[in-house]
Coordinates of C-alpha atoms and ligand atoms in Angstrom, one line a residue:
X66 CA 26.9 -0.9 17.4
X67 CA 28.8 1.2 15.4
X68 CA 26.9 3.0 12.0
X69 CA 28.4 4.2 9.0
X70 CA 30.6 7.6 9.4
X71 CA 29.3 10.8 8.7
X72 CA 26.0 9.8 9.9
X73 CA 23.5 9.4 13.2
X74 CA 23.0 5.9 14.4
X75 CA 19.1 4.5 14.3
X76 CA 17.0 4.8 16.9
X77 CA 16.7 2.0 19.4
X78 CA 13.4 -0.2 18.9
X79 CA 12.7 -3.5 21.3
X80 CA 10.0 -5.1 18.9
X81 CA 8.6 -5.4 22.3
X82 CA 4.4 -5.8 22.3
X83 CA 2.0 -4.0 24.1
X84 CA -2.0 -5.1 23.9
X85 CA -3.7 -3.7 20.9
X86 CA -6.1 -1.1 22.7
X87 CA -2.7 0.7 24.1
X88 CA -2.0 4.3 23.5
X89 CA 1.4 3.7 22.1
X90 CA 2.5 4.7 18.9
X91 CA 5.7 3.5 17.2
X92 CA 8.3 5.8 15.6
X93 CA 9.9 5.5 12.5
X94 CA 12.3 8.2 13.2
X95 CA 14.5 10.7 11.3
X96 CA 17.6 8.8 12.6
X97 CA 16.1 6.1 11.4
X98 CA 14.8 6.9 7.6
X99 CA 18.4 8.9 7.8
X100 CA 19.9 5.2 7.2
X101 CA 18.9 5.4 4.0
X102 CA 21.5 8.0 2.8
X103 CA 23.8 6.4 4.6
X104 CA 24.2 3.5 3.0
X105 CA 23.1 4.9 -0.3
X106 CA 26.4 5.4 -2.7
X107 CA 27.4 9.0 -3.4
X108 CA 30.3 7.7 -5.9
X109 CA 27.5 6.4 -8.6
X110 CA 27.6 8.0 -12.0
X111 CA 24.3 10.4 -12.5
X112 CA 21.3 8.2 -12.9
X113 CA 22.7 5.0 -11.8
X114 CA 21.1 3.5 -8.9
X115 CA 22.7 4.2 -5.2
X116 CA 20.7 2.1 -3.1
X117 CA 22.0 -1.0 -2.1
X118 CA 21.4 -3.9 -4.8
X119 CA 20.0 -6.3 -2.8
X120 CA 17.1 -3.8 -1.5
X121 CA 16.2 -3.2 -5.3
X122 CA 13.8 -4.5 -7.8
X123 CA 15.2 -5.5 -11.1
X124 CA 15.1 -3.4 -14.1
X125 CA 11.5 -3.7 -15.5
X126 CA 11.7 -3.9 -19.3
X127 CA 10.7 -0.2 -21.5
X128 CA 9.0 -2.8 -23.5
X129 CA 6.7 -4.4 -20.7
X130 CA 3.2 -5.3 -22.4
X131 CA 0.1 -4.0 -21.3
X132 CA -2.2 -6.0 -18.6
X133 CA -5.4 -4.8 -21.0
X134 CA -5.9 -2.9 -23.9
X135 CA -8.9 -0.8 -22.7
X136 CA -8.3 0.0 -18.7
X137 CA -5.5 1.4 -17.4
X138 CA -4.5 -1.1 -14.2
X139 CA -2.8 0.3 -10.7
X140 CA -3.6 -0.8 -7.3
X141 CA -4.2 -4.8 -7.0
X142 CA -5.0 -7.1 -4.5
X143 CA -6.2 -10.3 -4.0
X144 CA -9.1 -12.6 -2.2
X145 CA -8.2 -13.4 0.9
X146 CA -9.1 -14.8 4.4
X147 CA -8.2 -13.3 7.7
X148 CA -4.9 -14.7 7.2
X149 CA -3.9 -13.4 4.4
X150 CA -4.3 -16.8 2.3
X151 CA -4.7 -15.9 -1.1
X152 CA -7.5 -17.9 -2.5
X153 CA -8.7 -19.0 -5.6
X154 CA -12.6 -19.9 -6.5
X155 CA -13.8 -22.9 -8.2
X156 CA -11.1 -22.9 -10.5
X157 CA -10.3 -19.3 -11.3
X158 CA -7.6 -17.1 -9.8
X159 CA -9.6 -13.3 -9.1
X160 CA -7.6 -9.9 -8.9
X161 CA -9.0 -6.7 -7.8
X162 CA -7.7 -3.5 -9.0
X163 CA -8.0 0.2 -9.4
X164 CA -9.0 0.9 -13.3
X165 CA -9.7 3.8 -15.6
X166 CA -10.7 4.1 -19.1
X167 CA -7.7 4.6 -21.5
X168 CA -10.2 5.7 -24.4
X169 CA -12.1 8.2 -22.1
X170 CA -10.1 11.4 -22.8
X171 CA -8.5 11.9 -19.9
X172 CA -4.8 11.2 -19.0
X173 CA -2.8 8.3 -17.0
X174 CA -2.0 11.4 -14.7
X175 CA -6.0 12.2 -14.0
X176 CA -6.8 8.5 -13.0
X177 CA -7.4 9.0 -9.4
X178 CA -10.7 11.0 -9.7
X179 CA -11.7 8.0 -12.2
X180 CA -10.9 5.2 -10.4
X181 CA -13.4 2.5 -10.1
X182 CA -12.6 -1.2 -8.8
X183 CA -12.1 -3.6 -11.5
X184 CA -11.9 -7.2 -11.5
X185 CA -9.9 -9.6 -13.7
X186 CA -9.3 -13.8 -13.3
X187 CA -7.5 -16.2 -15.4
X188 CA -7.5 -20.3 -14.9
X189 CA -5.4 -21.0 -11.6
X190 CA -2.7 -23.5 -11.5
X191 CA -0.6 -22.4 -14.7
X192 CA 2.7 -21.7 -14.1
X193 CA 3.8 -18.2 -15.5
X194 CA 5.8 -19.7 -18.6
X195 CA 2.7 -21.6 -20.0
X196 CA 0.7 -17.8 -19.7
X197 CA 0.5 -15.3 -22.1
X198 CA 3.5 -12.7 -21.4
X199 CA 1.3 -10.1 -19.6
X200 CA -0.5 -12.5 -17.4
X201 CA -3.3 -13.6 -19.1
X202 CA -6.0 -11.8 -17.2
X203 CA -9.4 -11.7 -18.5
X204 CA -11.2 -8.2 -17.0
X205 CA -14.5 -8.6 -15.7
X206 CA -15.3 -5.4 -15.7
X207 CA -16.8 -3.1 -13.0
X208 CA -16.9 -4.5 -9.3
X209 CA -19.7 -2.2 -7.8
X210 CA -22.9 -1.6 -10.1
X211 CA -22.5 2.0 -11.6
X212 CA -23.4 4.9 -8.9
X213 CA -24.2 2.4 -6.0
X214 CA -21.1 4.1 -3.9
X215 CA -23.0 7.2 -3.8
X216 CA -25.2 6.5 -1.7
X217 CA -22.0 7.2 1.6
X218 CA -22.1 10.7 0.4
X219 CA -26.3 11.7 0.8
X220 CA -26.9 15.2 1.3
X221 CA -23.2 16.6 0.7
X222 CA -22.0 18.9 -1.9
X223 CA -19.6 17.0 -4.5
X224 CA -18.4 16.7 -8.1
X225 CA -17.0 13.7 -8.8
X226 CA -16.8 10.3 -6.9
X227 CA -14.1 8.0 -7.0
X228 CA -13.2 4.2 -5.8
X229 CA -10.1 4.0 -4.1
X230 CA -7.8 1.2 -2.4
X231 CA -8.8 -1.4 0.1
X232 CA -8.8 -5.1 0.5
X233 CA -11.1 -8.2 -0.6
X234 CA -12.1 -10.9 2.2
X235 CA -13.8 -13.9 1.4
X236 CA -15.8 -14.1 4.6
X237 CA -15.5 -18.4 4.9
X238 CA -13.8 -20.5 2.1
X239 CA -17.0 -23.0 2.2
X240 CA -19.2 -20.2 0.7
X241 CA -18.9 -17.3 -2.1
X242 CA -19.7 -14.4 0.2
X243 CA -17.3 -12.0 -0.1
X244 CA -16.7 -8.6 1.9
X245 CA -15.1 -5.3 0.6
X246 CA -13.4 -2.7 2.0
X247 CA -12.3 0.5 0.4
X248 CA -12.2 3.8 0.3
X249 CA -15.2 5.7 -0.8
X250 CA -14.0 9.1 -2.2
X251 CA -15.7 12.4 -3.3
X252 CA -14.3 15.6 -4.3
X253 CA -15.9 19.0 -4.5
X254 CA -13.8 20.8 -7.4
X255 CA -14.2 23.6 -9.7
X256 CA -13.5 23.4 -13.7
X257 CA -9.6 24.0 -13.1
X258 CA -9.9 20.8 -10.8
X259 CA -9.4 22.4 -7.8
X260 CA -10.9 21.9 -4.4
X261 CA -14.1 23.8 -3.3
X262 CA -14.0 21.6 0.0
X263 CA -11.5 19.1 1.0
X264 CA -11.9 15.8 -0.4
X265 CA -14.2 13.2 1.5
X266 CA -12.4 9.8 2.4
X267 CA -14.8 7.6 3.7
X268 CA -13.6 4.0 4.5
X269 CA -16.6 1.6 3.6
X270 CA -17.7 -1.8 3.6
X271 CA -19.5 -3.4 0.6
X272 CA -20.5 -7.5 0.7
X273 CA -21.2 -9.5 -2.8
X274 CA -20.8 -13.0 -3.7
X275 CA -18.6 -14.5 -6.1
X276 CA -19.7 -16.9 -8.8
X277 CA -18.1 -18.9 -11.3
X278 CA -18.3 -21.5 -13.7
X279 CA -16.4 -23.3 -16.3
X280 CA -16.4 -19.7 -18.5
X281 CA -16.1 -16.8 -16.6
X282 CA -16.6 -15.0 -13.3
X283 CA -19.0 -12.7 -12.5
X284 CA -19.9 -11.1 -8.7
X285 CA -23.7 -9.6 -7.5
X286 CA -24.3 -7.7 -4.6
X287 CA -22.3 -4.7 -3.8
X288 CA -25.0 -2.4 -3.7
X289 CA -24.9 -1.8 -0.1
X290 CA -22.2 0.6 1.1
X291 CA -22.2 1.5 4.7
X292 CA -19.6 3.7 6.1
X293 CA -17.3 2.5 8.7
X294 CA -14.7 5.0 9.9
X295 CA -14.5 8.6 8.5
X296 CA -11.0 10.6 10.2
X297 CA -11.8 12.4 13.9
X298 CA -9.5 14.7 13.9
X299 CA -8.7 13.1 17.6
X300 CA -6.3 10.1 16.6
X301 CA -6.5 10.7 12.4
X302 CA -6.2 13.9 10.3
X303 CA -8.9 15.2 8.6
X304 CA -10.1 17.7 5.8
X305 CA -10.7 20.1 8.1
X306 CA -7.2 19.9 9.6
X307 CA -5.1 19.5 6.5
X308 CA -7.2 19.8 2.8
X309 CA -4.5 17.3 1.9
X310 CA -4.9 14.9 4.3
X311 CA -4.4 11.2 3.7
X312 CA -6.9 8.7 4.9
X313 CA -7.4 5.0 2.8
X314 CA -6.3 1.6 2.3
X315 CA -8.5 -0.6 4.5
X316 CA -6.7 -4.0 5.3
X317 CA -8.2 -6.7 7.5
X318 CA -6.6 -9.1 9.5
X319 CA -7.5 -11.7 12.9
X320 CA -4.4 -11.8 15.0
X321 CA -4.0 -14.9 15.9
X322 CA -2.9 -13.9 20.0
X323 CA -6.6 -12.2 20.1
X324 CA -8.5 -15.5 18.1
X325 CA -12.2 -13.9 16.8
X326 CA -10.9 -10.4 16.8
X327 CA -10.5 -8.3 13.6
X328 CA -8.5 -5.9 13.2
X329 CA -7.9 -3.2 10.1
X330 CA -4.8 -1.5 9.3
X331 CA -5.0 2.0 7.4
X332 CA -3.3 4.9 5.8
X333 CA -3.9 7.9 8.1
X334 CA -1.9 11.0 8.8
X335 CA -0.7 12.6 12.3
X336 CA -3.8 14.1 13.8
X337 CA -4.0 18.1 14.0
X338 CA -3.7 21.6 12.0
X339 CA -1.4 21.3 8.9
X340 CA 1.6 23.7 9.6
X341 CA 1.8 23.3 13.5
X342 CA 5.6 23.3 14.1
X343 CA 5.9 20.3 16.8
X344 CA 7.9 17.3 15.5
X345 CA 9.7 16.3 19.1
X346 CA 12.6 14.6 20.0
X347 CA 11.4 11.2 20.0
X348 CA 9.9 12.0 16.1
X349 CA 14.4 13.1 15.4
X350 CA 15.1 9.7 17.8
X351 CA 18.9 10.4 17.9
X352 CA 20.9 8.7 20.5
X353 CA 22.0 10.5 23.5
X354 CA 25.6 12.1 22.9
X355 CA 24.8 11.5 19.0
X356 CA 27.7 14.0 17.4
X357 CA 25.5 13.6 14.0
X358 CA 22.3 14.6 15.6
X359 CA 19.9 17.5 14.7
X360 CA 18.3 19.8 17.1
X361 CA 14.7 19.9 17.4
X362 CA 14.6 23.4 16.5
X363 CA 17.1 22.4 13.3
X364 CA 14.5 20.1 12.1
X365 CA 11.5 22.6 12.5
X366 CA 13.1 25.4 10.8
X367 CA 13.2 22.7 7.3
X368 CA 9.6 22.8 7.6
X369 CA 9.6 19.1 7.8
X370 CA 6.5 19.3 10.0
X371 CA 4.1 19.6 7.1
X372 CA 5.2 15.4 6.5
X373 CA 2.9 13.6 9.0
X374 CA 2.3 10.0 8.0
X375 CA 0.9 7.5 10.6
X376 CA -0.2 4.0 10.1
X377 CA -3.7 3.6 11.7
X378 CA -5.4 0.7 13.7
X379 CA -9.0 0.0 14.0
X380 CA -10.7 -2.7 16.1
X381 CA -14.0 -4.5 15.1
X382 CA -16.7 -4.4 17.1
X383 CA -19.1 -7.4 15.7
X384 CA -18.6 -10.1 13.7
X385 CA -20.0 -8.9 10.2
X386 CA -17.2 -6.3 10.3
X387 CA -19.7 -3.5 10.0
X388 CA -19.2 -1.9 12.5
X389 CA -15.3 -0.2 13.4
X390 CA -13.5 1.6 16.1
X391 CA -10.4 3.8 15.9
X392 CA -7.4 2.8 18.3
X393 CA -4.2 4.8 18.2
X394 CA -2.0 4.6 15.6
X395 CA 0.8 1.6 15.3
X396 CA 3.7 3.4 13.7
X397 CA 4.3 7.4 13.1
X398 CA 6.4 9.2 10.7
X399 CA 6.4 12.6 11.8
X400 CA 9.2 15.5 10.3
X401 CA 9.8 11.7 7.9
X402 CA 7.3 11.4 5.8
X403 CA 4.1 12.2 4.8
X404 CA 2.2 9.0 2.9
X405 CA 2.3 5.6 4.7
X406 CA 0.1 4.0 2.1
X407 CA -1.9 0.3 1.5
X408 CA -0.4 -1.0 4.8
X409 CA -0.6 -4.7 5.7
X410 CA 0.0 -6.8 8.9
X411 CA 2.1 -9.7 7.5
X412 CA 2.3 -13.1 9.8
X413 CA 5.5 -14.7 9.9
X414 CA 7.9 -17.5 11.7
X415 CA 6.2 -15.4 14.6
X416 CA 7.2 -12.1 14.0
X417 CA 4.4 -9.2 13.0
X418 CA 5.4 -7.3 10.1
X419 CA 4.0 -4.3 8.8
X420 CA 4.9 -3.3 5.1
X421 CA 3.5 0.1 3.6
X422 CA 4.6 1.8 0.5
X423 CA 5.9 5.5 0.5
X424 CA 7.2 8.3 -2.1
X425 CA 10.8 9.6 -2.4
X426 CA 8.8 12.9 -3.1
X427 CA 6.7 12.7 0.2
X428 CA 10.0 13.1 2.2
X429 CA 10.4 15.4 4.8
X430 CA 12.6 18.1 3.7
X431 CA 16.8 16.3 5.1
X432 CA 15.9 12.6 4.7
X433 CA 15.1 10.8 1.5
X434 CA 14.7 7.5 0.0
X435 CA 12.7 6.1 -2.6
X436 CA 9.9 5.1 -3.8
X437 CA 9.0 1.3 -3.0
X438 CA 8.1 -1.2 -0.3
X439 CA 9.0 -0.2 3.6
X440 CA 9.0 -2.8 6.5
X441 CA 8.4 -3.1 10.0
X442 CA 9.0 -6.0 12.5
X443 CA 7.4 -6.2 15.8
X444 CA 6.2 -8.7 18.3
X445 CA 2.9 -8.1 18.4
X446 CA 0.0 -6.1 16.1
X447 CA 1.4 -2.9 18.2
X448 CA 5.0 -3.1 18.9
X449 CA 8.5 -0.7 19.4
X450 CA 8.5 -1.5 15.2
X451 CA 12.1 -2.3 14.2
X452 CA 12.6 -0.5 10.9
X453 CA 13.7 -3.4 8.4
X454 CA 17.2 -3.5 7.0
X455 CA 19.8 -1.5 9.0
X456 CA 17.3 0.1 11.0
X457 CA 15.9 2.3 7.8
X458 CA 12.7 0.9 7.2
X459 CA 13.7 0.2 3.3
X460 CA 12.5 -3.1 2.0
X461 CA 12.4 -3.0 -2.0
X462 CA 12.8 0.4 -3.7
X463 CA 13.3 1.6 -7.1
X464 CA 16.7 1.8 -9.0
X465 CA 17.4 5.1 -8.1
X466 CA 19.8 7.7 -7.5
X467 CA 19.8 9.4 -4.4
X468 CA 22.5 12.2 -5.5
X469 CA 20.0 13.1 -8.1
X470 CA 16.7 15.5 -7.8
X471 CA 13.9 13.0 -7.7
X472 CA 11.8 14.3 -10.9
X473 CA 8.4 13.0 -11.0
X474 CA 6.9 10.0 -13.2
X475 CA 5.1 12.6 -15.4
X476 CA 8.2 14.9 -16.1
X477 CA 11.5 12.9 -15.4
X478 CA 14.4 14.9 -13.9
X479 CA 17.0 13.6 -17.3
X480 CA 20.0 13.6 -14.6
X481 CA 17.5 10.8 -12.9
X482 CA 17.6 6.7 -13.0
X483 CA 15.2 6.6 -15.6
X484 CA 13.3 3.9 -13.2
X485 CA 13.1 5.7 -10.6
X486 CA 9.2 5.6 -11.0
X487 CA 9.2 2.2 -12.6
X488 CA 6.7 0.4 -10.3
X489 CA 4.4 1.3 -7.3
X490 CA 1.7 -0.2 -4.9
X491 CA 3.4 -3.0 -3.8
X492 CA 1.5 -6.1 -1.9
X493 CA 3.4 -8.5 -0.4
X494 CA 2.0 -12.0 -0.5
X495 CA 2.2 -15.1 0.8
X496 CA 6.1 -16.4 0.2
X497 CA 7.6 -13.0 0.0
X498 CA 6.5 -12.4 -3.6
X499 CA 5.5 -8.8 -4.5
X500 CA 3.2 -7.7 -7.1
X501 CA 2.9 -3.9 -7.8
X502 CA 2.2 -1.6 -11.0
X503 CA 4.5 -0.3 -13.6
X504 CA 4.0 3.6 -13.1
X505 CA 7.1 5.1 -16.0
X506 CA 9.3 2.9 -17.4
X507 CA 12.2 5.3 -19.8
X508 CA 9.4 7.5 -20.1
X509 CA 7.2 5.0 -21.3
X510 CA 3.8 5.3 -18.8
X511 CA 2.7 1.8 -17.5
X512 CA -0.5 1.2 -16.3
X513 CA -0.2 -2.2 -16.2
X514 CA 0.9 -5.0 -13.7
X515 CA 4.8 -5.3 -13.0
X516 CA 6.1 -8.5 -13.2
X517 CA 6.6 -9.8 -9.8
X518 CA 9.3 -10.5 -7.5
X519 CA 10.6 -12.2 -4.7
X520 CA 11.8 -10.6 -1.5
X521 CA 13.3 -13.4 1.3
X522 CA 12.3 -12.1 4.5
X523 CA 14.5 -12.9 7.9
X524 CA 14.1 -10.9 11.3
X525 CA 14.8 -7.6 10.7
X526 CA 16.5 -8.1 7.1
X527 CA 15.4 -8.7 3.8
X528 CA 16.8 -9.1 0.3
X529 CA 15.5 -9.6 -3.7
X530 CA 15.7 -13.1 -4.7
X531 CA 17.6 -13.0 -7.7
X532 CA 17.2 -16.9 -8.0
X533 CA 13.1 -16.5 -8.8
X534 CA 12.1 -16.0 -12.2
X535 CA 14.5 -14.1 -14.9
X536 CA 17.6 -12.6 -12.7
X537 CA 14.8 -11.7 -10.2
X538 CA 12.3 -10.9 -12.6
X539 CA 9.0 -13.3 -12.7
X540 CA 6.1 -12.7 -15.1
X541 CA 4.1 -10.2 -15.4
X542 CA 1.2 -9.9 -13.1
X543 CA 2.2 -13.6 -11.9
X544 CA -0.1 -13.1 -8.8
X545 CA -1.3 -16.6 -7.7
X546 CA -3.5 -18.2 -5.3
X547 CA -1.3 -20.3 -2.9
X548 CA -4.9 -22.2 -1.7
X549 CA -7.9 -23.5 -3.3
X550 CA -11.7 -22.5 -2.0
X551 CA -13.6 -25.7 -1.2
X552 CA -16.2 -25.3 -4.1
X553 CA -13.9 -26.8 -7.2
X554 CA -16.8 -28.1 -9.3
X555 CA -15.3 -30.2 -12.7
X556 CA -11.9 -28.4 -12.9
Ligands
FRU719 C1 -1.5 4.3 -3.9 C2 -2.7 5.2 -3.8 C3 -3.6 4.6 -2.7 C4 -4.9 5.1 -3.2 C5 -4.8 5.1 -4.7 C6 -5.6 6.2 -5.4 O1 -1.1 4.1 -5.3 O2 -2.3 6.5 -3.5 O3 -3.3 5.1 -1.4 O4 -5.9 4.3 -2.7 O5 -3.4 5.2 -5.0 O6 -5.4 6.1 -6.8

């Protein structure tokens, strides 16, 4: 195998499988994520994008409409079975997403202490050209009845409550009863909006029912939360470990080698104290002889070691899904990056994949990439993960410019692709299509649903379909059902 000059070669990976409850944890690896910059172009003019093309979603438009005029719109997903089907009910297609008031005061940057799970639906079975431009989404309003999510947090000192990212599983496609899981979050802040006490991330399950008729849909229930996993500090990071730990993004899934077993994947962090300076050589995984490889002691003196993202694995233990236990994390990311975040296990032509967004900005300090979708390819639920697409791990980023300071999407770096922020929260569904957010668009904030794309996924290699929709670009929000529920009354 020979790499591209100048740089380290990625680390081996066998995709082999090992059983679920095994202690082995995957790497993605400096040498790895290092691919990035390798084959990102250094010759681009300032602001251009230097990431390969094909890896890259198409130019959303400054002029994108908004999904609704009264809630801001990030993190979506969908209602789906263990499979990740993507169903529709008795006629109507159903998203889930994170919302926050536009007209409450507050900016697009505050919405995470805000957030609240919103619902929206539109008629299924229209094509995207017969919908209004922005999607056509009617919102339903608020999922869980006002306060009920409290009820996690009994007897401990907060502020402010918040509903975070998670997943939506209709339990069996012959009835409406629906389970929930998400991430139940309070914060214990002063008036400046700092922390008192670490944030609480509490990973909960909530069941409801969906109804519908030939009008609308509306849900009940959701007034039950119990509490599934909180982090141990054993095999996840917690508050008392790291104030900024991350812990969320509850995805369930049956694997279909271990029939009648669920599993959840979620966004966790390296267990143990913030600060500890003890990224290893198989965190670096250069090659033996590598000429391009860094020293162990190279790395720590960056202070990469504060970036500690893991990808976590929980088993159920009944069949209501109430009831969770931790197993060791799948993939690790340590002295790479710190947020693995709303990861999935995605079934496919046999192979397990695992796609997770990430931040250019949540690097470790000598690697970098941007923000967007990263892939994993494995034999099994818990595998050596190959890194998708020249061993990097980079499956549909941003147009951005690597040879440029990243900026944020609140103050842009002017020398910077001005979509480099353009969309974020990727799910990949059923097909390959990706739907995500638009975060800033040429300074424009979104807050609305990107329009969605195509990604064709082979092995270990992927690439944007610039056949679907416009050049690449489908419409906005286009997030389908690709099956029916078996209660279609008169549609
Ligand atoms: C991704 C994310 C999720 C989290 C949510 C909070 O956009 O960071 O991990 O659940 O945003 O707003």
């Amino acid at each position: 195998l020979s790499g591209v000059p100048g740089f380290p070669l990625p680390s081996i990976h066998t995709q082999q499988a090992y059983d679920p409850q095994e202690a082995y944890t995957a790497k993605w690896t400096r040498a790895d994520a290092m691919q990035i910059k390798a084959h990102s172009d250094t010759s681009v003019g300032a602001g251009q994008n230097s990431l390969p093309q094909q890896l890259v979603m198409p130019d959303v438009p400054a002029d994108f409409p908004a999904t609704n005029p009264d809630v801001w719109v990030w993190d979506t997903w969908t209602l789906i079975d263990k499979k990740a089907t993507q169903f529709s009910y008795n006629g109507w297609e159903v998203i889930f997403c994170l919302t926050a008031d536009k007209n409450a005061g507050y900016g697009f940057d505050d919405r995470h202490t805000h957030a609240r799970i919103g619902y929206f639906y539109r008629r299924a079975g229209i094509p995207a050209s017969r919908r209004p431009t922005n999607g056509g989404w009617i919102y339903g309003g608020h999922l869980i009845p006002e306060g009920a999510q409290e009820q996690v947090f009994a007897g401990t000192t907060y502020t402010i409550t918040a509903e975070w990212s998670g997943s939506m599983r209709l339990l069996d496609p012959t009835s409406n009863k629906v389970s929930l899981f998400y991430t139940d979050m309070a914060f214990n802040r002063n008036a400046a909006g700092q922390d008192i006490t670490p944030s609480q991330a509490v990973i909960t399950q909530s069941l409801g029912q969906i109804h519908a008729d030939f009008n609308h849909v509306w849900f009940t229930g959701f007034t039950k939360h119990t509490p599934l996993l909180r982090p141990d500090g054993v095999l996840y990071q917690n508050g008392a470990q790291n104030p900024y730990y991350n812990f969320r993004d509850p995805f369930t899934f049956e694997d279909p080698k271990h029939p009648g077993t669920n599993y959840m994947v979620f966004e966790g962090n390296t267990a143990g104290q913030r600060g500890v300076a003890n990224c290893t050589a198989e965190d670096l995984g250069y090659r033996a002889n590598d000429p391009h490889a860094e020293t162990v002691d190279q790395v720590l003196a960056t202070g990469a070691y504060y970036q500690k993202a893991s990808i976590g694995l929980a088993i159920a233990e009944d069949s209501s899904l109430s009831k969770w236990k931790f197993l060791p994390p799948l993939i690790s990311a340590n002295c790479v990056n710190d947020q693995t975040e709303r990861p999935q296990m995605y079934i496919k032509d046999g192979k397990y994949y695992i796609f997770t967004i990430s931040h250019r900005t949540t690097y470790a300090a000598g690697v970098d990439g941007p923000d967007g979708v990263y892939g994993f390819v494995g034999n099994g639920i818990r595998s050596d993960f190959q890194p998708m697409n020249y061993g990097s791990g980079l499956m549909l980023g941003n147009p951005t410019d690597l040879n440029e300071a990243a900026g944020t999407d609140y103050d842009a770096n002017p020398n910077q692709n001005p979509r480099a922020f353009q969309s974020y929260s990727h799910y990949v569904m059923p097909d390959g299509l990706v739907e995500s957010f638009i975060d800033t668009v040429e300074g424009r904030r979104g807050g609305a649903l990107s329009p969605t794309v195509k990604v064709r996924i082979r092995g270990d290699a992927s690439m944007v379909d610039t056949r679907y929709g416009n050049n690449g670009l489908g419409g906005y929000g286009d997030i389908a059902a690709n099956r029916a529920d078996i209660n279609i009354v008169g549609f």
